[in-house]
Coordinates of C-alpha atoms and ligand atoms in Angstrom, one line a residue:
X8 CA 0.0 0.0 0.0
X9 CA 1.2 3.6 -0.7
X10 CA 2.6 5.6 1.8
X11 CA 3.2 9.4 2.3
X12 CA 5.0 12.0 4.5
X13 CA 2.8 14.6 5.7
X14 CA 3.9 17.6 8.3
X15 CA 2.2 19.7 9.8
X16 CA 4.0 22.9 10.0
X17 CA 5.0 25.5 13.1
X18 CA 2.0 28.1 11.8
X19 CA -0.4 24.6 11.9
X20 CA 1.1 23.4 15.0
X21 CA 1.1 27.1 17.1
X22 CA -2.6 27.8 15.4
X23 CA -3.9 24.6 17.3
X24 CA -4.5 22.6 13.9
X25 CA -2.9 19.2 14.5
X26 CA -6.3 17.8 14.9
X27 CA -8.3 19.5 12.5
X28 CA -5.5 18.5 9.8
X29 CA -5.2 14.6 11.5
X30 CA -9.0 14.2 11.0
X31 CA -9.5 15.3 7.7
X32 CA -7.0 12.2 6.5
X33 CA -8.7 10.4 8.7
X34 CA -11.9 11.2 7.2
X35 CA -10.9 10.7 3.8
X36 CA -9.8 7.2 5.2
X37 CA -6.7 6.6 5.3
X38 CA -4.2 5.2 7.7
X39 CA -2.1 6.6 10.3
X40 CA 1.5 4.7 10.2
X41 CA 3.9 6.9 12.8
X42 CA 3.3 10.5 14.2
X43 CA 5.3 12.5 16.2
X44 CA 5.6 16.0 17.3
X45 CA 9.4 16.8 17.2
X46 CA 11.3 20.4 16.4
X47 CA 13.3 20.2 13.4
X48 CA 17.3 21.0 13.1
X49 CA 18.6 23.4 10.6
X50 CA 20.7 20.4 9.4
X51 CA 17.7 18.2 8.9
X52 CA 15.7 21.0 7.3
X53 CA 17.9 22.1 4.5
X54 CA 18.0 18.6 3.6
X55 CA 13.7 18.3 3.3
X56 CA 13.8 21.1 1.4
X57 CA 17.2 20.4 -1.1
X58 CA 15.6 21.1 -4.1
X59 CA 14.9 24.4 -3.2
X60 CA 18.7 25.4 -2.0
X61 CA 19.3 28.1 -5.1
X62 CA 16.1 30.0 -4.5
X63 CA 15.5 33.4 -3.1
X64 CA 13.3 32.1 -0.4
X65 CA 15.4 29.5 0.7
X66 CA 16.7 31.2 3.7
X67 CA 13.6 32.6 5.3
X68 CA 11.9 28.5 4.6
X69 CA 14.5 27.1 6.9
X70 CA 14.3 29.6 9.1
X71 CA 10.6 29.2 9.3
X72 CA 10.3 25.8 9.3
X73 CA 12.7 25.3 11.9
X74 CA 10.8 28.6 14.2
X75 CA 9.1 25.7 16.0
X76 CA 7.5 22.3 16.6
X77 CA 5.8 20.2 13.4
X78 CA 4.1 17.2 13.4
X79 CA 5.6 14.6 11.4
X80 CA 3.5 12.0 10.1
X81 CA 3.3 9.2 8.0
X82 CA -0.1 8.3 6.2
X83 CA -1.1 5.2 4.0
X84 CA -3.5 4.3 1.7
X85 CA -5.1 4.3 -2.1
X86 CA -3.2 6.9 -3.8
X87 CA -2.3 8.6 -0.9
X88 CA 0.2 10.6 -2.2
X89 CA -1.6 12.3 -5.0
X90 CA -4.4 12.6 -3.0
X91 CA -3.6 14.1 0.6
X92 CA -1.9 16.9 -2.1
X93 CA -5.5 17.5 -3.7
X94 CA -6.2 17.5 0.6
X95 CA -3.7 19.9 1.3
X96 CA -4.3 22.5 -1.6
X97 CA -2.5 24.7 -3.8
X98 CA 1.4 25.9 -2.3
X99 CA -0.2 29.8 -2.4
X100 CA -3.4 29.5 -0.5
X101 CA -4.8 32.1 -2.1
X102 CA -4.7 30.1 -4.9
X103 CA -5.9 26.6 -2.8
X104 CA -9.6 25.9 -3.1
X105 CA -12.2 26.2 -0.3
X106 CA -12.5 22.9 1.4
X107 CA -8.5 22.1 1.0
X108 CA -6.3 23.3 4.2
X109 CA -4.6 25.7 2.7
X110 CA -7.7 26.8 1.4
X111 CA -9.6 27.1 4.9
X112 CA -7.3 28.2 6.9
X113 CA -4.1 29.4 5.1
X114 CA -3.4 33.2 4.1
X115 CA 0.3 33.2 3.0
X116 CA 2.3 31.5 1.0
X117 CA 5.5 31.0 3.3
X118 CA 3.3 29.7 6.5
X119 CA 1.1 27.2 4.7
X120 CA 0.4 25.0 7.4
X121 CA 1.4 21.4 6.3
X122 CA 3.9 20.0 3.9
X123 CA 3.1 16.3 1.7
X124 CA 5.0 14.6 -0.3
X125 CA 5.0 15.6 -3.8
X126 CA 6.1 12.1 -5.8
X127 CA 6.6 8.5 -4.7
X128 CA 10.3 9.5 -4.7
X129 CA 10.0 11.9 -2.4
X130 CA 7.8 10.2 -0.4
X131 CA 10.5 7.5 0.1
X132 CA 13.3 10.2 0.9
X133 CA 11.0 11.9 3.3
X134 CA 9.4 9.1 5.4
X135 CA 13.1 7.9 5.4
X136 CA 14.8 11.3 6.5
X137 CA 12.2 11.7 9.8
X138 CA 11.4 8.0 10.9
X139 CA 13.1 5.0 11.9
X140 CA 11.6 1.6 10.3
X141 CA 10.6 0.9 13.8
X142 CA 8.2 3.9 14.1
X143 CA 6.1 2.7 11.1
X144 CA 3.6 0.4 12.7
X145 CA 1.6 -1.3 10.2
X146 CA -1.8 -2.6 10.9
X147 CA -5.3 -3.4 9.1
X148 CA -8.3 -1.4 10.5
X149 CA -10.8 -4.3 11.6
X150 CA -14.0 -1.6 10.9
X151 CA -14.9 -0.6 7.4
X152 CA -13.6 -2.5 4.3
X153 CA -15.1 -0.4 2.0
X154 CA -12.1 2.3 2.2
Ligands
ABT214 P1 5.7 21.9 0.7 O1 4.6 20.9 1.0 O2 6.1 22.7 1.9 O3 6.9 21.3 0.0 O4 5.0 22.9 -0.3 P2 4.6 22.6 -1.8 O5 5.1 21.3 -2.3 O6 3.1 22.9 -2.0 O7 5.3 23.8 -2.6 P3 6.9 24.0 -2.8 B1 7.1 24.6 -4.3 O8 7.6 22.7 -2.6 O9 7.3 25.0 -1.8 C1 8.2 24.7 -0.7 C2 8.0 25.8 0.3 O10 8.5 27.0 -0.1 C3 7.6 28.0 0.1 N1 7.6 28.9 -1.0 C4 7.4 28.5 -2.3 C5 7.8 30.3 -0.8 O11 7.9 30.7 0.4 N2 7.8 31.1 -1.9 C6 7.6 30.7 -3.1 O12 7.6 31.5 -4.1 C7 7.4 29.3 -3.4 C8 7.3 28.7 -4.8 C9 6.2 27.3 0.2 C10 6.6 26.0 0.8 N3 6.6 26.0 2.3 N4 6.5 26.6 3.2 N5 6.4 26.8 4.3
MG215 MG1 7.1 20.6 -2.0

């Protein structure tokens, strides 16, 4: 089954969204692997966001991202990765739609609340870079077979 890495970010996590953004993937119906709340190093955080090293904003992201606690998760389930990013919403969120998270509750595009995995690649590099094997518990739900 498909995995993801999904993150809520400081903004999410000092706004008193954790749950809010938990239940919605939860709703959707997919399942929670590993989650843990956990502040990020500047180390660790220029190495999530690599691919964005050369650009102007680069700075102020690490900084940001590294201003406080996330929570770091781990999701699976039916094209999870494509989907929790239809979840999430556009990058800008004055671009995301109503009814996405950025959409609801973001306003700017530097503190957009939670971060997902973009590509199965990067899926595998980012549930790799936060968790230990032994933090992804696997398990079938018992209730509901129809998700
Ligand atoms: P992430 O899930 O954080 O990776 O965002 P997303 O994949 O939707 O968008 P990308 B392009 O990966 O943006 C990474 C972070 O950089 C911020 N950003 C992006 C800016 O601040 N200015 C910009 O012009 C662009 C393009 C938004 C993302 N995160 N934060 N925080
Ligand atoms: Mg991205």
């Amino acid at each position: 089954m498909e995995r993801t890495y999904l993150m809520v970010k400081p903004d999410g996590v000092q706004r008193g969204l954790i749950g809010e953004i938990i239940s919605r993937f939860e709703a959707k119906g997919f399942t929670l692997v590993a989650g843990k709340l956990t502040q990020l190093s500047r180390d660790l955080a220029e190495t999530h966001y690599g691919e964005h090293k050369e650009r102007p904003f680069f700075g102020e992201l690490v900084d940001f991202i590294t201003s406080g606690p996330v929570f770091a998760m781990v999701w699976e389930g039916e094209n999870v990765i494509k989907s929790s990013r239809t979840l999430v919403g556009s990058t800008n969120p004055i671009e995301a739609s109503p009814g996405t998270i950025r959409g609801d509750y973001g306003v700017h595009v530097g503190m957009n609340l939670i971060h997902g995995s973009d590509s199965p690649e990067s899926a595998v590099r980012e549930i790799n870079l936060f968790f230990t094997e032994d933090e992804l518990v696997s398990y079938k739900k018992t209730i509901n077979q129809w998700i």
